[in-house]
Amino acid sequence: MSEQKAWPTEIRLKNDKKTLHVAFDNGETHEYSAEYLRVCSPSAEVQGHSPSQKQTVPGKIDVGIMTIEPVGNYAVRIHFDDMHNTGLYTWDYFLELAAERDKHWGGYLKELKEKGLTRER
């Protein structure tokens, strides 16, 4: 098992329920939109069990976060208002989503366009 890169010192859902703020013990702080977290969910429903099974999830521009539930000391489960809640967001995954935002978000937007889908509901 690889060593943990950083531990969160704060996980806070903004009042608008659309932005998650995460601060880490290495000094990094990141804000994640609910839409970004939802479309990049680490769940099998979104990621599939192999790259060929990955799903493009359209229509999540207005998705919000209802609750955040700790899972052990390594992750949180995010309950979205579209009832999706099967992804476990590890601390390393939060860091990856921040470090590779252009890759993840750009890839998502490209997939939407290629499939004739939109961010709107």
Short mmCIF file of N, CA, C and O in Angstrom, two decimals:
data_model
loop_
_atom_site.label_atom_id
_atom_site.label_comp_id
_atom_site.label_asym_id
_atom_site.label_seq_id
_atom_site.Cartn_x
_atom_site.Cartn_y
_atom_site.Cartn_z
N MET A 1 0.85 -1.18 0.00
CA MET A 1 0.00 0.00 0.00
C MET A 1 0.89 1.24 0.00
O MET A 1 1.84 1.34 0.75
N SER A 2 0.57 2.19 -0.85
CA SER A 2 1.40 3.39 -0.95
C SER A 2 1.14 4.32 0.22
O SER A 2 0.07 4.31 0.83
N GLU A 3 2.12 5.14 0.51
CA GLU A 3 2.01 6.09 1.62
C GLU A 3 1.10 7.24 1.24
O GLU A 3 1.10 7.73 0.12
N GLN A 4 0.32 7.66 2.20
CA GLN A 4 -0.59 8.79 2.04
C GLN A 4 0.20 10.06 1.71
O GLN A 4 1.20 10.34 2.36
N LYS A 5 -0.23 10.81 0.70
CA LYS A 5 0.47 12.04 0.31
C LYS A 5 0.22 13.16 1.29
O LYS A 5 1.13 13.90 1.64
N ALA A 6 -1.01 13.34 1.70
CA ALA A 6 -1.37 14.42 2.62
C ALA A 6 -2.69 14.07 3.29
O ALA A 6 -3.49 13.32 2.74
N TRP A 7 -2.88 14.62 4.46
CA TRP A 7 -4.12 14.41 5.20
C TRP A 7 -4.92 15.70 5.21
O TRP A 7 -4.35 16.79 5.34
N PRO A 8 -6.24 15.60 5.11
CA PRO A 8 -7.05 16.81 5.16
C PRO A 8 -7.09 17.37 6.59
O PRO A 8 -7.13 16.61 7.55
N THR A 9 -7.03 18.66 6.69
CA THR A 9 -7.18 19.32 7.99
C THR A 9 -8.54 19.98 8.09
O THR A 9 -8.99 20.30 9.18
N GLU A 10 -9.19 20.18 6.94
CA GLU A 10 -10.52 20.76 6.93
C GLU A 10 -11.26 20.33 5.67
O GLU A 10 -10.70 20.36 4.58
N ILE A 11 -12.49 19.92 5.84
CA ILE A 11 -13.39 19.63 4.71
C ILE A 11 -14.67 20.39 5.04
O ILE A 11 -15.33 20.10 6.04
N ARG A 12 -14.97 21.37 4.21
CA ARG A 12 -16.11 22.24 4.51
C ARG A 12 -16.96 22.46 3.27
O ARG A 12 -16.45 22.84 2.21
N LEU A 13 -18.24 22.22 3.41
CA LEU A 13 -19.19 22.47 2.33
C LEU A 13 -19.65 23.92 2.45
O LEU A 13 -20.10 24.36 3.51
N LYS A 14 -19.50 24.66 1.37
CA LYS A 14 -19.92 26.08 1.38
C LYS A 14 -21.45 26.15 1.49
O LYS A 14 -22.16 25.20 1.16
N ASN A 15 -21.94 27.28 1.94
CA ASN A 15 -23.38 27.47 2.16
C ASN A 15 -24.23 27.23 0.91
O ASN A 15 -25.39 26.84 1.02
N ASP A 16 -23.65 27.46 -0.27
CA ASP A 16 -24.41 27.27 -1.50
C ASP A 16 -24.60 25.79 -1.87
O ASP A 16 -25.32 25.47 -2.80
N LYS A 17 -23.95 24.89 -1.13
CA LYS A 17 -24.02 23.43 -1.35
C LYS A 17 -23.46 23.03 -2.72
O LYS A 17 -23.69 21.94 -3.19
N LYS A 18 -22.72 23.96 -3.34
CA LYS A 18 -22.17 23.70 -4.68
C LYS A 18 -20.65 23.66 -4.70
O LYS A 18 -20.06 23.38 -5.73
N THR A 19 -20.01 23.96 -3.56
CA THR A 19 -18.55 24.03 -3.51
C THR A 19 -18.04 23.36 -2.24
O THR A 19 -18.52 23.64 -1.14
N LEU A 20 -17.06 22.48 -2.42
CA LEU A 20 -16.42 21.80 -1.30
C LEU A 20 -15.01 22.33 -1.16
O LEU A 20 -14.23 22.33 -2.12
N HIS A 21 -14.68 22.81 0.04
CA HIS A 21 -13.35 23.34 0.35
C HIS A 21 -12.60 22.26 1.13
O HIS A 21 -13.12 21.73 2.10
N VAL A 22 -11.39 21.93 0.67
CA VAL A 22 -10.57 20.94 1.36
C VAL A 22 -9.18 21.52 1.57
O VAL A 22 -8.53 21.98 0.63
N ALA A 23 -8.73 21.52 2.83
CA ALA A 23 -7.37 21.96 3.19
C ALA A 23 -6.59 20.74 3.65
O ALA A 23 -7.13 19.86 4.32
N PHE A 24 -5.30 20.70 3.28
CA PHE A 24 -4.44 19.57 3.61
C PHE A 24 -3.29 20.00 4.50
O PHE A 24 -2.91 21.18 4.52
N ASP A 25 -2.70 19.02 5.20
CA ASP A 25 -1.61 19.32 6.13
C ASP A 25 -0.30 19.68 5.41
O ASP A 25 0.65 20.10 6.05
N ASN A 26 -0.27 19.57 4.09
CA ASN A 26 0.93 19.99 3.34
C ASN A 26 0.81 21.45 2.88
O ASN A 26 1.63 21.94 2.13
N GLY A 27 -0.25 22.13 3.32
CA GLY A 27 -0.44 23.53 2.98
C GLY A 27 -1.35 23.77 1.79
O GLY A 27 -1.76 24.90 1.53
N GLU A 28 -1.68 22.73 1.04
CA GLU A 28 -2.56 22.89 -0.11
C GLU A 28 -4.00 23.11 0.35
O GLU A 28 -4.45 22.49 1.31
N THR A 29 -4.70 23.98 -0.35
CA THR A 29 -6.14 24.13 -0.17
C THR A 29 -6.77 24.14 -1.56
O THR A 29 -6.21 24.72 -2.49
N HIS A 30 -7.89 23.48 -1.68
CA HIS A 30 -8.55 23.38 -2.98
C HIS A 30 -10.04 23.52 -2.81
O HIS A 30 -10.60 23.12 -1.80
N GLU A 31 -10.66 24.07 -3.84
CA GLU A 31 -12.11 24.13 -3.89
C GLU A 31 -12.57 23.34 -5.11
O GLU A 31 -11.99 23.45 -6.19
N TYR A 32 -13.59 22.52 -4.88
CA TYR A 32 -14.11 21.64 -5.91
C TYR A 32 -15.59 21.95 -6.10
O TYR A 32 -16.35 21.97 -5.12
N SER A 33 -15.99 22.15 -7.34
CA SER A 33 -17.42 22.34 -7.59
C SER A 33 -18.12 21.00 -7.44
O SER A 33 -17.54 19.93 -7.70
N ALA A 34 -19.38 21.05 -7.02
CA ALA A 34 -20.16 19.82 -6.90
C ALA A 34 -20.25 19.12 -8.26
O ALA A 34 -20.16 17.90 -8.35
N GLU A 35 -20.40 19.92 -9.32
CA GLU A 35 -20.48 19.33 -10.65
C GLU A 35 -19.21 18.56 -10.98
O GLU A 35 -19.27 17.42 -11.48
N TYR A 36 -18.05 19.14 -10.73
CA TYR A 36 -16.77 18.48 -11.01
C TYR A 36 -16.64 17.19 -10.21
O TYR A 36 -16.28 16.14 -10.75
N LEU A 37 -16.98 17.24 -8.92
CA LEU A 37 -16.89 16.04 -8.10
C LEU A 37 -17.87 14.96 -8.58
O LEU A 37 -17.55 13.79 -8.61
N ARG A 38 -19.05 15.39 -8.99
CA ARG A 38 -20.08 14.42 -9.43
C ARG A 38 -19.67 13.73 -10.73
O ARG A 38 -19.76 12.52 -10.86
N VAL A 39 -19.21 14.50 -11.71
CA VAL A 39 -18.90 13.90 -13.01
C VAL A 39 -17.59 13.11 -12.97
O VAL A 39 -17.36 12.26 -13.83
N CYS A 40 -16.75 13.37 -11.97
CA CYS A 40 -15.51 12.62 -11.79
C CYS A 40 -15.62 11.63 -10.64
O CYS A 40 -14.60 11.19 -10.08
N SER A 41 -16.84 11.27 -10.27
CA SER A 41 -17.04 10.35 -9.15
C SER A 41 -16.19 9.09 -9.35
O SER A 41 -16.15 8.52 -10.44
N PRO A 42 -15.52 8.65 -8.28
CA PRO A 42 -14.72 7.43 -8.40
C PRO A 42 -15.56 6.15 -8.35
O PRO A 42 -15.02 5.05 -8.31
N SER A 43 -16.87 6.28 -8.40
CA SER A 43 -17.75 5.11 -8.32
C SER A 43 -17.64 4.24 -9.57
O SER A 43 -17.32 4.71 -10.66
N ALA A 44 -17.97 2.97 -9.41
CA ALA A 44 -18.01 2.06 -10.56
C ALA A 44 -19.08 2.49 -11.55
O ALA A 44 -18.94 2.30 -12.75
N GLU A 45 -20.15 3.12 -11.04
CA GLU A 45 -21.23 3.60 -11.91
C GLU A 45 -20.71 4.59 -12.94
O GLU A 45 -21.15 4.59 -14.09
N VAL A 46 -19.75 5.42 -12.55
CA VAL A 46 -19.18 6.42 -13.46
C VAL A 46 -17.91 5.90 -14.12
O VAL A 46 -17.75 5.98 -15.33
N GLN A 47 -16.98 5.38 -13.34
CA GLN A 47 -15.69 4.96 -13.86
C GLN A 47 -15.73 3.61 -14.56
O GLN A 47 -14.86 3.30 -15.36
N GLY A 48 -16.74 2.79 -14.26
CA GLY A 48 -16.79 1.44 -14.82
C GLY A 48 -15.74 0.57 -14.14
O GLY A 48 -15.07 0.99 -13.20
N HIS A 49 -15.63 -0.64 -14.63
CA HIS A 49 -14.64 -1.56 -14.07
C HIS A 49 -13.40 -1.64 -14.95
O HIS A 49 -12.46 -2.35 -14.65
N SER A 50 -13.43 -0.88 -16.06
CA SER A 50 -12.28 -0.76 -16.95
C SER A 50 -12.46 0.55 -17.71
O SER A 50 -13.57 1.08 -17.78
N PRO A 51 -11.38 1.08 -18.30
CA PRO A 51 -11.50 2.36 -19.03
C PRO A 51 -12.59 2.34 -20.11
O PRO A 51 -13.24 3.36 -20.35
N SER A 52 -12.82 1.21 -20.73
CA SER A 52 -13.82 1.14 -21.80
C SER A 52 -15.25 1.27 -21.26
O SER A 52 -16.17 1.54 -22.02
N GLN A 53 -15.43 1.07 -19.96
CA GLN A 53 -16.76 1.15 -19.37
C GLN A 53 -17.06 2.52 -18.76
O GLN A 53 -18.14 2.75 -18.25
N LYS A 54 -16.09 3.45 -18.82
CA LYS A 54 -16.28 4.77 -18.21
C LYS A 54 -17.50 5.47 -18.81
O LYS A 54 -17.71 5.45 -20.01
N GLN A 55 -18.31 6.07 -17.95
CA GLN A 55 -19.52 6.75 -18.37
C GLN A 55 -19.31 8.27 -18.37
O GLN A 55 -18.63 8.80 -17.51
N THR A 56 -19.93 8.93 -19.33
CA THR A 56 -19.97 10.39 -19.35
C THR A 56 -21.31 10.79 -18.76
O THR A 56 -22.35 10.38 -19.26
N VAL A 57 -21.29 11.55 -17.68
CA VAL A 57 -22.50 11.91 -16.96
C VAL A 57 -22.91 13.34 -17.32
O VAL A 57 -22.28 14.29 -16.88
N PRO A 58 -23.95 13.50 -18.15
CA PRO A 58 -24.36 14.85 -18.56
C PRO A 58 -25.33 15.47 -17.56
O PRO A 58 -25.82 14.81 -16.64
N GLY A 59 -25.61 16.76 -17.75
CA GLY A 59 -26.70 17.43 -17.04
C GLY A 59 -26.48 17.67 -15.57
O GLY A 59 -27.44 17.71 -14.81
N LYS A 60 -25.25 17.85 -15.14
CA LYS A 60 -24.99 18.00 -13.70
C LYS A 60 -24.55 19.41 -13.31
O LYS A 60 -24.06 19.62 -12.21
N ILE A 61 -24.79 20.39 -14.17
CA ILE A 61 -24.35 21.76 -13.89
C ILE A 61 -24.97 22.30 -12.60
O ILE A 61 -24.36 23.09 -11.90
N ASP A 62 -26.18 21.86 -12.26
CA ASP A 62 -26.87 22.37 -11.08
C ASP A 62 -26.84 21.42 -9.89
O ASP A 62 -27.51 21.67 -8.88
N VAL A 63 -26.08 20.34 -9.98
CA VAL A 63 -26.06 19.37 -8.88
C VAL A 63 -25.49 20.00 -7.62
O VAL A 63 -24.62 20.88 -7.67
N GLY A 64 -26.01 19.58 -6.50
CA GLY A 64 -25.53 20.07 -5.22
C GLY A 64 -25.12 18.91 -4.33
O GLY A 64 -25.36 17.75 -4.65
N ILE A 65 -24.50 19.24 -3.22
CA ILE A 65 -24.07 18.24 -2.24
C ILE A 65 -24.99 18.35 -1.03
O ILE A 65 -25.15 19.43 -0.46
N MET A 66 -25.58 17.22 -0.65
CA MET A 66 -26.45 17.21 0.52
C MET A 66 -25.65 16.99 1.80
O MET A 66 -25.80 17.74 2.75
N THR A 67 -24.83 15.95 1.82
CA THR A 67 -24.03 15.64 3.01
C THR A 67 -22.71 15.00 2.61
O THR A 67 -22.55 14.51 1.48
N ILE A 68 -21.79 15.02 3.56
CA ILE A 68 -20.48 14.38 3.39
C ILE A 68 -20.31 13.46 4.59
O ILE A 68 -20.45 13.89 5.73
N GLU A 69 -20.01 12.21 4.31
CA GLU A 69 -19.92 11.19 5.35
C GLU A 69 -18.50 10.62 5.41
O GLU A 69 -17.99 10.15 4.40
N PRO A 70 -17.86 10.64 6.58
CA PRO A 70 -16.52 10.04 6.68
C PRO A 70 -16.58 8.53 6.46
O PRO A 70 -17.55 7.89 6.87
N VAL A 71 -15.55 8.00 5.82
CA VAL A 71 -15.42 6.55 5.63
C VAL A 71 -14.04 6.19 6.17
O VAL A 71 -13.02 6.51 5.56
N GLY A 72 -14.03 5.56 7.34
CA GLY A 72 -12.76 5.25 7.98
C GLY A 72 -11.98 6.54 8.17
O GLY A 72 -12.55 7.60 8.41
N ASN A 73 -10.66 6.45 8.03
CA ASN A 73 -9.83 7.66 8.12
C ASN A 73 -9.15 7.95 6.79
O ASN A 73 -8.16 8.65 6.75
N TYR A 74 -9.73 7.42 5.71
CA TYR A 74 -9.06 7.55 4.41
C TYR A 74 -9.90 8.20 3.32
O TYR A 74 -9.40 8.49 2.23
N ALA A 75 -11.20 8.43 3.58
CA ALA A 75 -12.06 8.91 2.49
C ALA A 75 -13.35 9.52 3.04
O ALA A 75 -13.63 9.43 4.25
N VAL A 76 -14.12 10.11 2.13
CA VAL A 76 -15.48 10.54 2.43
C VAL A 76 -16.40 10.05 1.32
O VAL A 76 -15.98 9.84 0.19
N ARG A 77 -17.66 9.86 1.70
CA ARG A 77 -18.71 9.54 0.73
C ARG A 77 -19.53 10.82 0.60
O ARG A 77 -19.98 11.38 1.59
N ILE A 78 -19.68 11.28 -0.62
CA ILE A 78 -20.45 12.50 -0.88
C ILE A 78 -21.84 12.10 -1.35
O ILE A 78 -21.98 11.30 -2.28
N HIS A 79 -22.85 12.65 -0.69
CA HIS A 79 -24.24 12.41 -1.07
C HIS A 79 -24.70 13.63 -1.88
O HIS A 79 -24.84 14.73 -1.33
N PHE A 80 -24.89 13.41 -3.18
CA PHE A 80 -25.32 14.48 -4.08
C PHE A 80 -26.84 14.55 -4.11
O PHE A 80 -27.52 13.54 -3.84
N ASP A 81 -27.38 15.71 -4.49
CA ASP A 81 -28.84 15.86 -4.49
C ASP A 81 -29.52 15.16 -5.67
O ASP A 81 -30.75 15.15 -5.74
N ASP A 82 -28.75 14.53 -6.55
CA ASP A 82 -29.35 13.69 -7.59
C ASP A 82 -29.39 12.22 -7.12
O ASP A 82 -29.63 11.32 -7.89
N MET A 83 -29.10 12.02 -5.83
CA MET A 83 -29.13 10.74 -5.13
C MET A 83 -27.92 9.85 -5.41
O MET A 83 -27.87 8.72 -4.96
N HIS A 84 -26.93 10.34 -6.13
CA HIS A 84 -25.69 9.58 -6.32
C HIS A 84 -24.88 9.66 -5.03
O HIS A 84 -24.71 10.74 -4.47
N ASN A 85 -24.40 8.50 -4.55
CA ASN A 85 -23.61 8.50 -3.33
C ASN A 85 -22.69 7.28 -3.22
O ASN A 85 -22.30 6.90 -2.12
N THR A 86 -22.34 6.68 -4.34
CA THR A 86 -21.57 5.43 -4.26
C THR A 86 -20.06 5.62 -4.41
O THR A 86 -19.32 4.65 -4.27
N GLY A 87 -19.59 6.83 -4.67
CA GLY A 87 -18.16 7.04 -4.83
C GLY A 87 -17.48 7.33 -3.50
O GLY A 87 -18.00 8.09 -2.68
N LEU A 88 -16.32 6.73 -3.28
CA LEU A 88 -15.51 7.04 -2.11
C LEU A 88 -14.34 7.92 -2.55
O LEU A 88 -13.49 7.49 -3.32
N TYR A 89 -14.33 9.14 -2.05
CA TYR A 89 -13.32 10.12 -2.41
C TYR A 89 -12.19 10.05 -1.39
O TYR A 89 -12.33 10.53 -0.27
N THR A 90 -11.09 9.42 -1.78
CA THR A 90 -9.93 9.33 -0.88
C THR A 90 -9.19 10.66 -0.89
O THR A 90 -9.36 11.49 -1.78
N TRP A 91 -8.34 10.82 0.12
CA TRP A 91 -7.56 12.07 0.19
C TRP A 91 -6.67 12.19 -1.04
O TRP A 91 -6.53 13.28 -1.60
N ASP A 92 -6.06 11.08 -1.47
CA ASP A 92 -5.22 11.12 -2.66
C ASP A 92 -6.04 11.48 -3.91
O ASP A 92 -5.55 12.17 -4.80
N TYR A 93 -7.28 11.00 -3.99
CA TYR A 93 -8.11 11.31 -5.14
C TYR A 93 -8.44 12.81 -5.17
O TYR A 93 -8.44 13.43 -6.24
N PHE A 94 -8.72 13.41 -4.00
CA PHE A 94 -8.93 14.85 -3.96
C PHE A 94 -7.71 15.60 -4.50
O PHE A 94 -7.83 16.55 -5.27
N LEU A 95 -6.52 15.15 -4.09
CA LEU A 95 -5.28 15.79 -4.57
C LEU A 95 -5.12 15.60 -6.08
O LEU A 95 -4.71 16.52 -6.79
N GLU A 96 -5.44 14.40 -6.57
CA GLU A 96 -5.35 14.15 -8.02
C GLU A 96 -6.33 15.05 -8.77
O GLU A 96 -5.98 15.63 -9.81
N LEU A 97 -7.56 15.17 -8.27
CA LEU A 97 -8.55 16.02 -8.93
C LEU A 97 -8.08 17.47 -9.00
O LEU A 97 -8.36 18.17 -9.97
N ALA A 98 -7.36 17.91 -7.99
CA ALA A 98 -6.83 19.28 -7.99
C ALA A 98 -5.65 19.41 -8.95
O ALA A 98 -5.58 20.32 -9.76
N ALA A 99 -4.71 18.47 -8.86
CA ALA A 99 -3.48 18.55 -9.67
C ALA A 99 -3.75 18.33 -11.15
O ALA A 99 -3.06 18.89 -12.00
N GLU A 100 -4.75 17.53 -11.47
CA GLU A 100 -5.03 17.17 -12.86
C GLU A 100 -6.39 17.70 -13.32
O GLU A 100 -7.04 17.08 -14.15
N ARG A 101 -6.77 18.84 -12.78
CA ARG A 101 -8.09 19.41 -13.09
C ARG A 101 -8.28 19.61 -14.60
O ARG A 101 -9.32 19.27 -15.16
N ASP A 102 -7.26 20.16 -15.28
CA ASP A 102 -7.39 20.40 -16.72
C ASP A 102 -7.62 19.09 -17.48
O ASP A 102 -8.44 19.04 -18.39
N LYS A 103 -6.91 18.05 -17.10
CA LYS A 103 -7.07 16.74 -17.76
C LYS A 103 -8.47 16.19 -17.52
O LYS A 103 -9.16 15.79 -18.46
N HIS A 104 -8.90 16.17 -16.27
CA HIS A 104 -10.21 15.59 -15.94
C HIS A 104 -11.36 16.43 -16.52
O HIS A 104 -12.24 15.89 -17.17
N TRP A 105 -11.33 17.73 -16.27
CA TRP A 105 -12.42 18.59 -16.71
C TRP A 105 -12.41 18.73 -18.23
O TRP A 105 -13.46 18.64 -18.87
N GLY A 106 -11.23 18.93 -18.81
CA GLY A 106 -11.13 19.04 -20.27
C GLY A 106 -11.58 17.77 -20.96
O GLY A 106 -12.28 17.81 -21.97
N GLY A 107 -11.21 16.64 -20.40
CA GLY A 107 -11.64 15.35 -20.95
C GLY A 107 -13.15 15.20 -20.88
O GLY A 107 -13.78 14.71 -21.81
N TYR A 108 -13.72 15.62 -19.77
CA TYR A 108 -15.17 15.55 -19.59
C TYR A 108 -15.89 16.42 -20.63
O TYR A 108 -16.82 15.96 -21.29
N LEU A 109 -15.44 17.66 -20.78
CA LEU A 109 -16.07 18.56 -21.75
C LEU A 109 -15.95 18.02 -23.17
O LEU A 109 -16.89 18.10 -23.97
N LYS A 110 -14.79 17.43 -23.49
CA LYS A 110 -14.58 16.84 -24.81
C LYS A 110 -15.52 15.66 -25.03
O LYS A 110 -16.13 15.52 -26.10
N GLU A 111 -15.67 14.80 -24.01
CA GLU A 111 -16.57 13.65 -24.12
C GLU A 111 -18.02 14.11 -24.33
O GLU A 111 -18.75 13.53 -25.13
N LEU A 112 -18.43 15.15 -23.59
CA LEU A 112 -19.80 15.67 -23.76
C LEU A 112 -20.02 16.08 -25.21
O LEU A 112 -21.03 15.71 -25.82
N LYS A 113 -19.08 16.85 -25.75
CA LYS A 113 -19.21 17.35 -27.12
C LYS A 113 -19.26 16.20 -28.12
O LYS A 113 -20.11 16.17 -29.01
N GLU A 114 -18.34 15.24 -27.96
CA GLU A 114 -18.28 14.09 -28.88
C GLU A 114 -19.58 13.28 -28.85
O GLU A 114 -19.97 12.70 -29.87
N LYS A 115 -20.24 13.23 -27.71
CA LYS A 115 -21.45 12.41 -27.56
C LYS A 115 -22.73 13.22 -27.73
O LYS A 115 -23.83 12.69 -27.56
N GLY A 116 -22.58 14.52 -28.04
CA GLY A 116 -23.77 15.36 -28.25
C GLY A 116 -24.53 15.62 -26.95
O GLY A 116 -25.73 15.83 -26.98
N LEU A 117 -23.83 15.62 -25.83
CA LEU A 117 -24.45 15.84 -24.53
C LEU A 117 -24.10 17.23 -24.02
O LEU A 117 -23.21 17.89 -24.56
N THR A 118 -24.79 17.68 -22.96
CA THR A 118 -24.50 19.00 -22.40
C THR A 118 -24.41 18.93 -20.88
O THR A 118 -24.83 17.95 -20.26
N ARG A 119 -23.87 20.00 -20.29
CA ARG A 119 -23.79 20.12 -18.84
C ARG A 119 -25.15 20.46 -18.24
O ARG A 119 -25.38 20.21 -17.07
N GLU A 120 -26.04 21.05 -19.04
CA GLU A 120 -27.35 21.44 -18.55
C GLU A 120 -28.25 20.21 -18.46
O GLU A 120 -28.06 19.23 -19.15
N ARG A 121 -29.28 20.33 -17.65
CA ARG A 121 -30.22 19.20 -17.44
C ARG A 121 -31.07 18.98 -18.65
O ARG A 121 -31.65 19.57 -19.31
#
